[in-house]
PDB file of C-alpha atoms and ligand atoms in Angstrom:
ATOM      1  CA  MET A   1    -214.402  13.534 -94.727  1.00  0.00           C
ATOM      2  CA  ALA A   2    -215.884  16.085 -97.355  1.00  0.00           C
ATOM      3  CA  ARG A   3    -219.400  16.326 -97.716  1.00  0.00           C
ATOM      4  CA  ILE A   4    -221.781  17.480-100.702  1.00  0.00           C
ATOM      5  CA  THR A   5    -223.182  20.702 -98.570  1.00  0.00           C
ATOM      6  CA  ALA A   6    -225.336  21.890-101.484  1.00  0.00           C
ATOM      7  CA  SER A   7    -226.581  22.172-105.306  1.00  0.00           C
ATOM      8  CA  VAL A   8    -226.297  24.839-107.015  1.00  0.00           C
ATOM      9  CA  TYR A   9    -228.636  24.446-110.830  1.00  0.00           C
ATOM     10  CA  THR A  10    -227.864  27.762-113.672  1.00  0.00           C
ATOM     11  CA  SER A  11    -227.937  28.237-117.772  1.00  0.00           C
ATOM     12  CA  HIS A  12    -225.123  29.580-119.331  1.00  0.00           C
ATOM     13  CA  VAL A  13    -225.529  31.977-121.967  1.00  0.00           C
ATOM     14  CA  PRO A  14    -222.368  33.149-123.346  1.00  0.00           C
ATOM     15  CA  ALA A  15    -224.363  37.162-123.148  1.00  0.00           C
ATOM     16  CA  ILE A  16    -225.073  37.470-119.267  1.00  0.00           C
ATOM     17  CA  GLY A  17    -220.658  36.940-119.804  1.00  0.00           C
ATOM     18  CA  ALA A  18    -220.523  39.319-122.634  1.00  0.00           C
ATOM     19  CA  ALA A  19    -223.467  41.381-120.586  1.00  0.00           C
ATOM     20  CA  LEU A  20    -221.146  41.634-117.583  1.00  0.00           C
ATOM     21  CA  ASP A  21    -217.612  42.338-119.327  1.00  0.00           C
ATOM     22  CA  LEU A  22    -218.659  45.033-121.116  1.00  0.00           C
ATOM     23  CA  GLY A  23    -220.981  46.821-117.916  1.00  0.00           C
ATOM     24  CA  LYS A  24    -224.696  46.251-119.143  1.00  0.00           C
ATOM     25  CA  THR A  25    -226.054  44.805-115.138  1.00  0.00           C
ATOM     26  CA  ALA A  26    -227.872  48.321-115.091  1.00  0.00           C
ATOM     27  CA  GLU A  27    -229.508  48.109-118.537  1.00  0.00           C
ATOM     28  CA  PRO A  28    -233.138  46.904-117.615  1.00  0.00           C
ATOM     29  CA  TYR A  29    -233.031  43.578-120.155  1.00  0.00           C
ATOM     30  CA  TRP A  30    -230.361  42.487-118.271  1.00  0.00           C
ATOM     31  CA  GLN A  31    -231.094  43.784-114.746  1.00  0.00           C
ATOM     32  CA  LYS A  32    -234.162  41.279-114.652  1.00  0.00           C
ATOM     33  CA  VAL A  33    -231.583  38.299-115.250  1.00  0.00           C
ATOM     34  CA  PHE A  34    -229.197  39.336-112.695  1.00  0.00           C
ATOM     35  CA  SER A  35    -231.691  40.494-110.125  1.00  0.00           C
ATOM     36  CA  GLY A  36    -232.779  36.903-109.947  1.00  0.00           C
ATOM     37  CA  TYR A  37    -229.040  35.731-108.991  1.00  0.00           C
ATOM     38  CA  GLU A  38    -228.438  38.262-106.176  1.00  0.00           C
ATOM     39  CA  PRO A  39    -230.239  36.082-103.165  1.00  0.00           C
ATOM     40  CA  SER A  40    -227.478  33.718-104.589  1.00  0.00           C
ATOM     41  CA  LYS A  41    -224.704  36.226-104.264  1.00  0.00           C
ATOM     42  CA  ALA A  42    -225.599  36.873-100.690  1.00  0.00           C
ATOM     43  CA  TRP A  43    -226.301  33.125 -99.798  1.00  0.00           C
ATOM     44  CA  ILE A  44    -222.594  31.715-101.377  1.00  0.00           C
ATOM     45  CA  GLU A  45    -220.558  34.667 -99.334  1.00  0.00           C
ATOM     46  CA  ALA A  46    -222.356  33.473 -96.379  1.00  0.00           C
ATOM     47  CA  ASN A  47    -221.670  29.997 -97.026  1.00  0.00           C
ATOM     48  CA  ARG A  48    -218.950  29.284 -99.359  1.00  0.00           C
ATOM     49  CA  PRO A  49    -217.107  26.538-100.724  1.00  0.00           C
ATOM     50  CA  ASP A  50    -214.287  24.926-100.554  1.00  0.00           C
ATOM     51  CA  VAL A  51    -214.700  22.912-103.450  1.00  0.00           C
ATOM     52  CA  ILE A  52    -216.994  23.066-106.478  1.00  0.00           C
ATOM     53  CA  PHE A  53    -217.744  20.158-108.534  1.00  0.00           C
ATOM     54  CA  LEU A  54    -219.077  22.068-112.027  1.00  0.00           C
ATOM     55  CA  VAL A  55    -220.633  19.909-114.643  1.00  0.00           C
ATOM     56  CA  PHE A  56    -220.921  21.985-117.220  1.00  0.00           C
ATOM     57  CA  ASN A  57    -220.143  20.766-121.254  1.00  0.00           C
ATOM     58  CA  ASP A  58    -217.577  22.250-123.680  1.00  0.00           C
ATOM     59  CA  HIS A  59    -219.238  23.939-126.765  1.00  0.00           C
ATOM     60  CA  ALA A  60    -216.625  23.060-128.954  1.00  0.00           C
ATOM     61  CA  THR A  61    -214.192  25.177-127.421  1.00  0.00           C
ATOM     62  CA  ALA A  62    -211.350  22.820-125.709  1.00  0.00           C
ATOM     63  CA  PHE A  63    -212.962  19.649-127.992  1.00  0.00           C
ATOM     64  CA  SER A  64    -214.324  20.203-131.711  1.00  0.00           C
ATOM     65  CA  LEU A  65    -215.569  16.698-133.633  1.00  0.00           C
ATOM     66  CA  GLU A  66    -212.520  14.797-133.757  1.00  0.00           C
ATOM     67  CA  MET A  67    -212.381  14.059-129.796  1.00  0.00           C
ATOM     68  CA  ILE A  68    -216.226  13.306-127.661  1.00  0.00           C
ATOM     69  CA  PRO A  69    -215.229  12.455-124.545  1.00  0.00           C
ATOM     70  CA  THR A  70    -218.735  11.835-122.953  1.00  0.00           C
ATOM     71  CA  PHE A  71    -217.462  12.643-119.493  1.00  0.00           C
ATOM     72  CA  ALA A  72    -213.955  13.761-119.306  1.00  0.00           C
ATOM     73  CA  ILE A  73    -212.966  15.323-115.180  1.00  0.00           C
ATOM     74  CA  GLY A  74    -210.292  17.706-114.855  1.00  0.00           C
ATOM     75  CA  THR A  75    -207.645  16.802-113.152  1.00  0.00           C
ATOM     76  CA  ALA A  76    -205.196  19.665-113.937  1.00  0.00           C
ATOM     77  CA  ALA A  77    -203.755  22.446-111.546  1.00  0.00           C
ATOM     78  CA  GLU A  78    -205.806  25.478-113.675  1.00  0.00           C
ATOM     79  CA  TYR A  79    -207.873  26.377-116.794  1.00  0.00           C
ATOM     80  CA  GLN A  80    -207.158  29.361-118.891  1.00  0.00           C
ATOM     81  CA  PRO A  81    -210.472  30.630-119.907  1.00  0.00           C
ATOM     82  CA  ALA A  82    -210.895  29.998-123.714  1.00  0.00           C
ATOM     83  CA  ASP A  83    -211.093  32.467-126.747  1.00  0.00           C
ATOM     84  CA  GLU A  84    -214.581  32.178-128.010  1.00  0.00           C
ATOM     85  CA  GLY A  85    -213.948  34.039-130.886  1.00  0.00           C
ATOM     86  CA  TRP A  86    -214.043  37.801-129.068  1.00  0.00           C
ATOM     87  CA  GLY A  87    -211.416  36.490-127.115  1.00  0.00           C
ATOM     88  CA  PRO A  88    -211.394  34.965-123.390  1.00  0.00           C
ATOM     89  CA  ARG A  89    -213.499  36.768-120.930  1.00  0.00           C
ATOM     90  CA  PRO A  90    -211.224  39.199-118.811  1.00  0.00           C
ATOM     91  CA  VAL A  91    -212.447  36.820-116.097  1.00  0.00           C
ATOM     92  CA  PRO A  92    -209.324  34.856-113.177  1.00  0.00           C
ATOM     93  CA  THR A  93    -207.805  31.771-114.510  1.00  0.00           C
ATOM     94  CA  VAL A  94    -209.883  29.175-112.901  1.00  0.00           C
ATOM     95  CA  GLN A  95    -207.448  27.268-110.478  1.00  0.00           C
ATOM     96  CA  GLY A  96    -208.475  23.127-109.706  1.00  0.00           C
ATOM     97  CA  HIS A  97    -207.854  20.861-107.410  1.00  0.00           C
ATOM     98  CA  PRO A  98    -205.756  18.135-108.373  1.00  0.00           C
ATOM     99  CA  ALA A  99    -206.363  16.236-105.552  1.00  0.00           C
ATOM    100  CA  LEU A 100    -209.753  15.626-104.612  1.00  0.00           C
ATOM    101  CA  ALA A 101    -210.790  14.892-109.035  1.00  0.00           C
ATOM    102  CA  ALA A 102    -207.800  12.399-108.865  1.00  0.00           C
ATOM    103  CA  HIS A 103    -209.439  10.555-105.635  1.00  0.00           C
ATOM    104  CA  ILE A 104    -212.781  11.481-108.066  1.00  0.00           C
ATOM    105  CA  ALA A 105    -211.652   9.820-110.746  1.00  0.00           C
ATOM    106  CA  GLN A 106    -210.087   7.247-108.775  1.00  0.00           C
ATOM    107  CA  SER A 107    -213.023   6.140-107.525  1.00  0.00           C
ATOM    108  CA  VAL A 108    -215.918   6.617-109.751  1.00  0.00           C
ATOM    109  CA  ILE A 109    -214.401   4.734-112.498  1.00  0.00           C
ATOM    110  CA  GLN A 110    -213.709   2.252-109.358  1.00  0.00           C
ATOM    111  CA  GLU A 111    -217.411   1.686-109.737  1.00  0.00           C
ATOM    112  CA  ASP A 112    -217.949   1.264-113.859  1.00  0.00           C
ATOM    113  CA  PHE A 113    -217.927   4.879-114.532  1.00  0.00           C
ATOM    114  CA  ASP A 114    -215.897   5.629-117.809  1.00  0.00           C
ATOM    115  CA  LEU A 115    -214.777   9.040-117.408  1.00  0.00           C
ATOM    116  CA  THR A 116    -212.254  10.662-119.426  1.00  0.00           C
ATOM    117  CA  ILE A 117    -208.815  12.198-117.843  1.00  0.00           C
ATOM    118  CA  VAL A 118    -208.135  16.139-119.253  1.00  0.00           C
ATOM    119  CA  ASN A 119    -205.496  17.188-117.860  1.00  0.00           C
ATOM    120  CA  ARG A 120    -205.022  20.807-119.643  1.00  0.00           C
ATOM    121  CA  MET A 121    -208.783  22.184-121.031  1.00  0.00           C
ATOM    122  CA  ASP A 122    -209.108  25.632-121.740  1.00  0.00           C
ATOM    123  CA  VAL A 123    -212.913  26.610-120.248  1.00  0.00           C
ATOM    124  CA  ASP A 124    -215.656  28.558-122.123  1.00  0.00           C
ATOM    125  CA  HIS A 125    -218.928  30.014-121.540  1.00  0.00           C
ATOM    126  CA  GLY A 126    -220.105  26.799-119.729  1.00  0.00           C
ATOM    127  CA  LEU A 127    -218.004  27.311-116.467  1.00  0.00           C
ATOM    128  CA  THR A 128    -216.889  31.046-116.767  1.00  0.00           C
ATOM    129  CA  VAL A 129    -220.972  32.180-116.732  1.00  0.00           C
ATOM    130  CA  PRO A 130    -222.022  29.992-113.780  1.00  0.00           C
ATOM    131  CA  LEU A 131    -219.128  31.362-111.441  1.00  0.00           C
ATOM    132  CA  SER A 132    -219.457  35.193-112.667  1.00  0.00           C
ATOM    133  CA  LEU A 133    -223.212  35.153-112.238  1.00  0.00           C
ATOM    134  CA  MET A 134    -223.099  33.028-108.495  1.00  0.00           C
ATOM    135  CA  PHE A 135    -219.581  36.156-107.238  1.00  0.00           C
ATOM    136  CA  GLY A 136    -220.455  38.789-109.331  1.00  0.00           C
ATOM    137  CA  GLN A 137    -217.009  40.035-112.051  1.00  0.00           C
ATOM    138  CA  ARG A 138    -213.682  39.699-110.958  1.00  0.00           C
ATOM    139  CA  ASP A 139    -210.490  41.649-111.763  1.00  0.00           C
ATOM    140  CA  PRO A 140    -208.244  38.622-113.909  1.00  0.00           C
ATOM    141  CA  LYS A 141    -205.425  41.146-112.481  1.00  0.00           C
ATOM    142  CA  THR A 142    -206.164  41.544-109.154  1.00  0.00           C
ATOM    143  CA  GLU A 143    -208.792  39.467-107.862  1.00  0.00           C
ATOM    144  CA  ALA A 144    -208.890  35.455-108.248  1.00  0.00           C
ATOM    145  CA  TRP A 145    -211.878  33.207-108.099  1.00  0.00           C
ATOM    146  CA  PRO A 146    -213.266  32.198-103.898  1.00  0.00           C
ATOM    147  CA  CYS A 147    -212.046  28.502-104.427  1.00  0.00           C
ATOM    148  CA  PRO A 148    -211.013  25.613-106.556  1.00  0.00           C
ATOM    149  CA  VAL A 149    -213.084  23.781-109.623  1.00  0.00           C
ATOM    150  CA  ILE A 150    -213.617  20.815-111.290  1.00  0.00           C
ATOM    151  CA  PRO A 151    -214.474  21.342-114.158  1.00  0.00           C
ATOM    152  CA  PHE A 152    -216.523  18.195-115.188  1.00  0.00           C
ATOM    153  CA  ALA A 153    -217.716  18.209-119.116  1.00  0.00           C
ATOM    154  CA  VAL A 154    -220.604  16.166-119.868  1.00  0.00           C
ATOM    155  CA  ASN A 155    -221.157  15.455-124.172  1.00  0.00           C
ATOM    156  CA  VAL A 156    -224.250  17.211-124.927  1.00  0.00           C
ATOM    157  CA  VAL A 157    -223.710  18.358-128.087  1.00  0.00           C
ATOM    158  CA  GLN A 158    -223.032  15.752-130.612  1.00  0.00           C
ATOM    159  CA  TYR A 159    -225.365  12.673-130.488  1.00  0.00           C
ATOM    160  CA  PRO A 160    -225.149  10.239-128.556  1.00  0.00           C
ATOM    161  CA  VAL A 161    -225.479  11.358-125.606  1.00  0.00           C
ATOM    162  CA  PRO A 162    -225.797  10.583-122.351  1.00  0.00           C
ATOM    163  CA  SER A 163    -229.496   9.754-121.205  1.00  0.00           C
ATOM    164  CA  GLY A 164    -230.665  11.363-117.894  1.00  0.00           C
ATOM    165  CA  ARG A 165    -230.590   8.254-116.044  1.00  0.00           C
ATOM    166  CA  ARG A 166    -227.354   7.687-116.527  1.00  0.00           C
ATOM    167  CA  CYS A 167    -226.142  10.875-115.536  1.00  0.00           C
ATOM    168  CA  PHE A 168    -228.347  10.480-112.508  1.00  0.00           C
ATOM    169  CA  GLN A 169    -226.572   7.575-111.589  1.00  0.00           C
ATOM    170  CA  LEU A 170    -223.000   9.021-112.407  1.00  0.00           C
ATOM    171  CA  GLY A 171    -224.406  12.079-109.190  1.00  0.00           C
ATOM    172  CA  GLN A 172    -224.865   9.436-106.829  1.00  0.00           C
ATOM    173  CA  ALA A 173    -221.391   7.358-107.733  1.00  0.00           C
ATOM    174  CA  ILE A 174    -220.021  11.526-107.628  1.00  0.00           C
ATOM    175  CA  ARG A 175    -221.076  11.514-103.898  1.00  0.00           C
ATOM    176  CA  ARG A 176    -220.317   8.498-102.567  1.00  0.00           C
ATOM    177  CA  ALA A 177    -216.051   9.517-104.227  1.00  0.00           C
ATOM    178  CA  VAL A 178    -216.492  12.445-102.466  1.00  0.00           C
ATOM    179  CA  GLU A 179    -217.206  11.185 -99.384  1.00  0.00           C
ATOM    180  CA  SER A 180    -214.370   8.969 -98.527  1.00  0.00           C
ATOM    181  CA  PHE A 181    -212.448  11.841 -99.783  1.00  0.00           C
ATOM    182  CA  ASP A 182    -209.887  12.101 -96.232  1.00  0.00           C
ATOM    183  CA  GLU A 183    -210.613  16.077 -96.118  1.00  0.00           C
ATOM    184  CA  PRO A 184    -212.712  17.861 -94.394  1.00  0.00           C
ATOM    185  CA  LEU A 185    -213.809  20.152 -97.738  1.00  0.00           C
ATOM    186  CA  ASN A 186    -217.230  21.892 -98.177  1.00  0.00           C
ATOM    187  CA  VAL A 187    -217.960  20.595-101.537  1.00  0.00           C
ATOM    188  CA  GLN A 188    -220.615  22.338-103.452  1.00  0.00           C
ATOM    189  CA  ILE A 189    -221.774  20.103-106.951  1.00  0.00           C
ATOM    190  CA  TRP A 190    -223.260  22.299-110.153  1.00  0.00           C
ATOM    191  CA  GLY A 191    -224.767  22.032-112.756  1.00  0.00           C
ATOM    192  CA  THR A 192    -225.761  24.092-115.381  1.00  0.00           C
ATOM    193  CA  GLY A 193    -226.750  24.913-118.844  1.00  0.00           C
ATOM    194  CA  GLY A 194    -230.435  24.681-119.842  1.00  0.00           C
ATOM    195  CA  MET A 195    -233.364  25.685-119.551  1.00  0.00           C
ATOM    196  CA  SER A 196    -235.055  25.682-122.661  1.00  0.00           C
ATOM    197  CA  HIS A 197    -233.856  26.881-126.399  1.00  0.00           C
ATOM    198  CA  GLN A 198    -232.968  25.980-129.523  1.00  0.00           C
ATOM    199  CA  LEU A 199    -230.038  28.255-131.742  1.00  0.00           C
ATOM    200  CA  GLN A 200    -230.983  26.667-134.974  1.00  0.00           C
ATOM    201  CA  GLY A 201    -233.273  25.751-138.134  1.00  0.00           C
ATOM    202  CA  PRO A 202    -236.850  26.395-138.045  1.00  0.00           C
ATOM    203  CA  ARG A 203    -237.528  26.217-134.634  1.00  0.00           C
ATOM    204  CA  ALA A 204    -234.547  28.362-133.694  1.00  0.00           C
ATOM    205  CA  GLY A 205    -235.964  30.579-130.520  1.00  0.00           C
ATOM    206  CA  LEU A 206    -238.337  28.422-129.183  1.00  0.00           C
ATOM    207  CA  ILE A 207    -239.122  28.742-125.524  1.00  0.00           C
ATOM    208  CA  ASN A 208    -241.344  26.732-123.433  1.00  0.00           C
ATOM    209  CA  ARG A 209    -241.979  28.462-119.532  1.00  0.00           C
ATOM    210  CA  ASP A 210    -244.448  24.993-118.573  1.00  0.00           C
ATOM    211  CA  TRP A 211    -242.347  22.449-119.932  1.00  0.00           C
ATOM    212  CA  ASP A 212    -239.518  24.271-117.475  1.00  0.00           C
ATOM    213  CA  ASN A 213    -241.243  24.756-114.442  1.00  0.00           C
ATOM    214  CA  ARG A 214    -242.454  21.114-114.255  1.00  0.00           C
ATOM    215  CA  PHE A 215    -238.303  20.329-114.680  1.00  0.00           C
ATOM    216  CA  LEU A 216    -237.872  22.508-111.402  1.00  0.00           C
ATOM    217  CA  ASP A 217    -240.765  21.491-109.057  1.00  0.00           C
ATOM    218  CA  ARG A 218    -239.534  17.838-110.553  1.00  0.00           C
ATOM    219  CA  LEU A 219    -235.955  18.527-109.974  1.00  0.00           C
ATOM    220  CA  ILE A 220    -236.677  19.225-106.058  1.00  0.00           C
ATOM    221  CA  SER A 221    -239.232  16.610-105.981  1.00  0.00           C
ATOM    222  CA  GLU A 222    -239.443  13.841-108.123  1.00  0.00           C
ATOM    223  CA  PRO A 223    -235.612  13.779-109.381  1.00  0.00           C
ATOM    224  CA  GLY A 224    -235.538   9.631-109.779  1.00  0.00           C
ATOM    225  CA  SER A 225    -238.758  10.146-111.781  1.00  0.00           C
ATOM    226  CA  LEU A 226    -237.474  13.302-113.765  1.00  0.00           C
ATOM    227  CA  ALA A 227    -234.293  11.368-114.747  1.00  0.00           C
ATOM    228  CA  GLN A 228    -236.085   8.773-117.045  1.00  0.00           C
ATOM    229  CA  VAL A 229    -236.944  11.740-119.504  1.00  0.00           C
ATOM    230  CA  PRO A 230    -236.097  10.466-122.206  1.00  0.00           C
ATOM    231  CA  HIS A 231    -234.045  12.961-124.689  1.00  0.00           C
ATOM    232  CA  ILE A 232    -236.535  13.281-127.815  1.00  0.00           C
ATOM    233  CA  GLU A 233    -238.778  14.744-125.132  1.00  0.00           C
ATOM    234  CA  TYR A 234    -235.818  17.600-124.243  1.00  0.00           C
ATOM    235  CA  VAL A 235    -236.107  17.832-127.478  1.00  0.00           C
ATOM    236  CA  ARG A 236    -239.216  17.860-128.572  1.00  0.00           C
ATOM    237  CA  GLU A 237    -240.574  20.210-125.858  1.00  0.00           C
ATOM    238  CA  ALA A 238    -237.718  22.118-124.445  1.00  0.00           C
ATOM    239  CA  GLY A 239    -235.398  22.484-128.327  1.00  0.00           C
ATOM    240  CA  SER A 240    -231.576  20.684-129.112  1.00  0.00           C
ATOM    241  CA  GLU A 241    -229.623  22.665-127.218  1.00  0.00           C
ATOM    242  CA  GLY A 242    -232.495  22.060-124.313  1.00  0.00           C
ATOM    243  CA  ILE A 243    -230.982  18.439-124.010  1.00  0.00           C
ATOM    244  CA  GLU A 244    -227.611  20.209-121.985  1.00  0.00           C
ATOM    245  CA  LEU A 245    -230.263  19.948-118.510  1.00  0.00           C
ATOM    246  CA  VAL A 246    -229.219  16.672-118.138  1.00  0.00           C
ATOM    247  CA  MET A 247    -226.587  17.575-116.608  1.00  0.00           C
ATOM    248  CA  TRP A 248    -228.478  19.510-114.252  1.00  0.00           C
ATOM    249  CA  LEU A 249    -229.156  15.947-113.087  1.00  0.00           C
ATOM    250  CA  ILE A 250    -225.368  14.701-111.676  1.00  0.00           C
ATOM    251  CA  ALA A 251    -225.997  17.515-109.629  1.00  0.00           C
ATOM    252  CA  ARG A 252    -229.319  16.523-107.914  1.00  0.00           C
ATOM    253  CA  GLY A 253    -228.145  12.380-108.045  1.00  0.00           C
ATOM    254  CA  ALA A 254    -225.514  13.897-105.461  1.00  0.00           C
ATOM    255  CA  MET A 255    -227.858  15.186-102.872  1.00  0.00           C
ATOM    256  CA  ALA A 256    -228.865  13.883 -99.673  1.00  0.00           C
ATOM    257  CA  ASP A 257    -232.415  12.300-100.300  1.00  0.00           C
ATOM    258  CA  VAL A 258    -231.889  10.355-103.511  1.00  0.00           C
ATOM    259  CA  ALA A 259    -228.770   7.709-100.434  1.00  0.00           C
ATOM    260  CA  GLY A 260    -231.816   7.797 -98.494  1.00  0.00           C
ATOM    261  CA  GLY A 261    -231.087  11.015 -96.412  1.00  0.00           C
ATOM    262  CA  PRO A 262    -232.996  13.766 -96.051  1.00  0.00           C
ATOM    263  CA  PRO A 263    -234.798  15.907 -98.393  1.00  0.00           C
ATOM    264  CA  PRO A 264    -232.952  19.079 -99.657  1.00  0.00           C
ATOM    265  CA  ARG A 265    -234.154  22.680 -98.693  1.00  0.00           C
ATOM    266  CA  PRO A 266    -234.524  25.049-101.507  1.00  0.00           C
ATOM    267  CA  VAL A 267    -232.772  28.367-100.674  1.00  0.00           C
ATOM    268  CA  HIS A 268    -233.857  29.954-104.106  1.00  0.00           C
ATOM    269  CA  ARG A 269    -235.549  29.603-107.122  1.00  0.00           C
ATOM    270  CA  PHE A 270    -235.940  31.865-110.323  1.00  0.00           C
ATOM    271  CA  TYR A 271    -236.769  31.977-113.458  1.00  0.00           C
ATOM    272  CA  HIS A 272    -237.144  34.256-116.750  1.00  0.00           C
ATOM    273  CA  VAL A 273    -237.049  34.951-120.733  1.00  0.00           C
ATOM    274  CA  PRO A 274    -235.087  35.650-122.314  1.00  0.00           C
ATOM    275  CA  ALA A 275    -231.555  35.860-122.237  1.00  0.00           C
ATOM    276  CA  SER A 276    -230.389  35.872-125.112  1.00  0.00           C
ATOM    277  CA  ASN A 277    -232.609  32.929-126.753  1.00  0.00           C
ATOM    278  CA  THR A 278    -232.658  30.972-124.147  1.00  0.00           C
ATOM    279  CA  ALA A 279    -234.938  30.606-120.539  1.00  0.00           C
ATOM    280  CA  VAL A 280    -232.797  31.330-117.451  1.00  0.00           C
ATOM    281  CA  GLY A 281    -233.874  28.319-114.400  1.00  0.00           C
ATOM    282  CA  HIS A 282    -232.045  28.836-111.490  1.00  0.00           C
ATOM    283  CA  LEU A 283    -232.372  27.477-108.320  1.00  0.00           C
ATOM    284  CA  ILE A 284    -230.315  26.032-105.136  1.00  0.00           C
ATOM    285  CA  LEU A 285    -230.558  23.089-103.180  1.00  0.00           C
ATOM    286  CA  GLU A 286    -229.067  22.669 -99.653  1.00  0.00           C
ATOM    287  CA  ASN A 287    -228.372  19.510 -98.058  1.00  0.00           C
ATOM    288  CA  VAL A 288    -230.194  19.665 -94.408  1.00  0.00           C
TER     289      VAL A 288
HETATM  290  C1  LIG B 301    -227.453  30.825-126.490  1.00  0.00           C
HETATM  291  C2  LIG B 301    -227.356  29.424-125.816  1.00  0.00           C
HETATM  292  C3  LIG B 301    -226.516  28.638-124.685  1.00  0.00           C
HETATM  293  O1  LIG B 301    -226.464  27.911-123.637  1.00  0.00           O
HETATM  294  C4  LIG B 301    -225.780  28.196-126.001  1.00  0.00           C
HETATM  295  O2  LIG B 301    -224.685  27.703-125.919  1.00  0.00           O
HETATM  296  C5  LIG B 301    -225.142  29.836-126.876  1.00  0.00           C
HETATM  297  C6  LIG B 301    -226.123  30.202-126.928  1.00  0.00           C
HETATM  298  C7  LIG B 301    -228.015  31.688-126.988  1.00  0.00           C
HETATM  299  O3  LIG B 301    -228.621  31.868-125.796  1.00  0.00           O
HETATM  300  O4  LIG B 301    -226.907  32.562-126.998  1.00  0.00           O
HETATM  301 FE1  LIG B 302    -224.097  26.355-124.101  1.00  0.00          FE
END
């Protein structure tokens, strides 16, 4: 059977992608960001997943105000990097895993989570920047991403957005779905976005280190009570785009302890301000 072996959490700032693509990683400003991912790159090299279930948000790239799925699972064979205004990022095409994605859709929808099924979707910085951070830069002409990815898009842009509680429950259903897939796959689940940031309005530039670090603490040790935090607290404390953090609760809900297993092992934790307008947070938890 397939197994969720670990969860990875990371911010997805588009300027990180630009820094990578334009060869700026050694600049002092960016070096401080990328240094936090060096242990992660070594870890994932030694703990290669067969598939990544990647929870992210689309930033009005694949979807628009014309159509806003709350939870959308990618069941396609591949996904192109999106053109976000400056041309698509020079990264490999993302290969999907249609068989596992279709199985998860079947299982999770039968458990009453009404997912949208997406067979065509370009993927923006929300998905490609986390891949670049964990795997480093890959030349699209000669290299592929190391494994297939199932993109799972969550609406955290246009209200009403799903609650942290619903995201946490959904993660639990995704875990049951993965564990009922009849192939011995090593699956990682990634939660992306956050941490505190606000991109517009009078509070633009808001960062809240205390709240972010408390979020990381609670994500590790008391995710069930963290999942009860209402939207208004995210927005008040972590800024309007801080709401992206509810997506981390999907990944956390899929870990073994939530289903009665042992607590996960924290492998790596990193926090840094700033990257563009955002506080960068990053965590890796392994199921033991
Ligand atoms: C920034 C962060 C985001 O999460 C995003 O989607 C766009 C921009 C930023 O910090 O600039
Ligand atoms: Fe974002």
